Amino acid sequence: MSFVITSPCKEEKSGECVDVCPVDCIEEGKDMFYIDPAICIDCGACEAVCPVEAIYIEDEVPEEENKYIELNRKFFEEQQ
């Protein structure tokens, strides 16, 4: 399980999460940032600094934001 970035990032895209990630698992996409589930170590550093509270542990993503779980996976699948 890893963290997932949801829709509030699309309006903000500030990047504090990238700066604090100890394993560099957060990548910038066209409209928002994405967390690579294969690299994420579930430390929570990104969640703590997100100014718009867009980051959730996968099991705690609000129901209305569930599509971002799949969008996150697809972002990294397309890069391979």
mmCIF file of C-alpha atoms in Angstrom:
data_model
loop_
_atom_site.group_PDB
_atom_site.id
_atom_site.type_symbol
_atom_site.label_atom_id
_atom_site.label_comp_id
_atom_site.label_asym_id
_atom_site.label_seq_id
_atom_site.Cartn_x
_atom_site.Cartn_y
_atom_site.Cartn_z
ATOM 1 C CA MET A 1 0.000 0.000 0.000
ATOM 2 C CA SER A 2 1.176 3.524 -0.685
ATOM 3 C CA PHE A 3 -0.021 7.068 -0.589
ATOM 4 C CA VAL A 4 -2.175 8.559 -3.367
ATOM 5 C CA ILE A 5 -2.444 12.180 -4.473
ATOM 6 C CA THR A 6 -6.015 13.301 -5.222
ATOM 7 C CA SER A 7 -7.841 16.149 -6.991
ATOM 8 C CA PRO A 8 -6.890 19.119 -4.765
ATOM 9 C CA CYS A 9 -3.371 18.807 -6.192
ATOM 10 C CA LYS A 10 -4.690 19.708 -9.648
ATOM 11 C CA GLU A 11 -5.546 23.191 -8.463
ATOM 12 C CA GLU A 12 -2.428 23.674 -6.309
ATOM 13 C CA LYS A 13 0.508 21.592 -7.560
ATOM 14 C CA SER A 14 2.828 23.269 -5.061
ATOM 15 C CA GLY A 15 5.454 20.508 -4.748
ATOM 16 C CA GLU A 16 6.301 20.460 -1.037
ATOM 17 C CA CYS A 17 5.689 16.715 -1.196
ATOM 18 C CA VAL A 18 8.517 16.263 -3.686
ATOM 19 C CA ASP A 19 10.940 18.180 -1.474
ATOM 20 C CA VAL A 20 10.347 16.000 1.610
ATOM 21 C CA CYS A 21 10.122 12.546 0.023
ATOM 22 C CA PRO A 22 13.138 10.529 1.223
ATOM 23 C CA VAL A 23 12.957 8.021 -1.662
ATOM 24 C CA ASP A 24 12.066 10.333 -4.575
ATOM 25 C CA CYS A 25 8.880 8.452 -5.416
ATOM 26 C CA ILE A 26 6.831 11.541 -6.372
ATOM 27 C CA GLU A 27 6.833 12.613 -10.003
ATOM 28 C CA GLU A 28 5.298 15.596 -11.702
ATOM 29 C CA GLY A 29 2.668 14.979 -14.334
ATOM 30 C CA LYS A 30 1.019 17.473 -16.651
ATOM 31 C CA ASP A 31 -1.687 18.538 -14.188
ATOM 32 C CA MET A 32 -0.592 17.160 -10.815
ATOM 33 C CA PHE A 33 1.935 15.044 -8.924
ATOM 34 C CA TYR A 34 1.851 11.249 -8.645
ATOM 35 C CA ILE A 35 3.325 8.793 -6.121
ATOM 36 C CA ASP A 36 5.003 5.665 -7.473
ATOM 37 C CA PRO A 37 3.521 2.789 -5.422
ATOM 38 C CA ALA A 38 6.511 0.578 -6.230
ATOM 39 C CA ILE A 39 8.912 3.010 -4.545
ATOM 40 C CA CYS A 40 6.811 4.621 -1.776
ATOM 41 C CA ILE A 41 7.870 3.486 1.711
ATOM 42 C CA ASP A 42 4.687 4.760 3.414
ATOM 43 C CA CYS A 43 6.570 7.218 5.628
ATOM 44 C CA GLY A 44 3.827 9.874 5.463
ATOM 45 C CA ALA A 45 6.214 12.810 5.035
ATOM 46 C CA CYS A 46 4.364 13.977 1.925
ATOM 47 C CA GLU A 47 0.967 13.829 3.579
ATOM 48 C CA ALA A 48 2.143 16.008 6.462
ATOM 49 C CA VAL A 49 3.346 18.874 4.243
ATOM 50 C CA CYS A 50 0.620 18.979 1.576
ATOM 51 C CA PRO A 51 -0.959 22.461 1.840
ATOM 52 C CA VAL A 52 -4.257 21.312 0.302
ATOM 53 C CA GLU A 53 -4.537 17.911 2.022
ATOM 54 C CA ALA A 54 -4.564 16.063 -1.289
ATOM 55 C CA ILE A 55 -2.527 13.055 -0.105
ATOM 56 C CA TYR A 56 -4.051 9.971 1.510
ATOM 57 C CA ILE A 57 -2.938 6.465 2.353
ATOM 58 C CA GLU A 58 -4.575 4.327 -0.339
ATOM 59 C CA ASP A 59 -7.092 2.681 2.017
ATOM 60 C CA GLU A 60 -8.240 6.101 3.281
ATOM 61 C CA VAL A 61 -8.855 7.869 -0.033
ATOM 62 C CA PRO A 62 -12.348 9.420 0.136
ATOM 63 C CA GLU A 63 -14.869 7.554 -2.001
ATOM 64 C CA GLU A 64 -15.373 10.514 -4.342
ATOM 65 C CA GLU A 65 -11.606 10.530 -5.005
ATOM 66 C CA ASN A 66 -11.211 6.775 -5.665
ATOM 67 C CA LYS A 67 -10.548 7.301 -9.379
ATOM 68 C CA TYR A 68 -7.201 8.847 -8.425
ATOM 69 C CA ILE A 69 -5.967 5.486 -7.162
ATOM 70 C CA GLU A 70 -6.238 4.084 -10.684
ATOM 71 C CA LEU A 71 -5.001 7.308 -12.325
ATOM 72 C CA ASN A 72 -1.893 7.097 -10.154
ATOM 73 C CA ARG A 73 -1.217 3.480 -11.175
ATOM 74 C CA LYS A 74 -1.767 4.240 -14.859
ATOM 75 C CA PHE A 75 0.617 7.194 -14.746
ATOM 76 C CA PHE A 76 3.490 4.885 -13.792
ATOM 77 C CA GLU A 77 2.424 2.004 -16.057
ATOM 78 C CA GLU A 78 2.527 4.349 -19.056
ATOM 79 C CA GLN A 79 6.083 5.386 -18.217
ATOM 80 C CA GLN A 80 7.432 1.835 -18.414
#
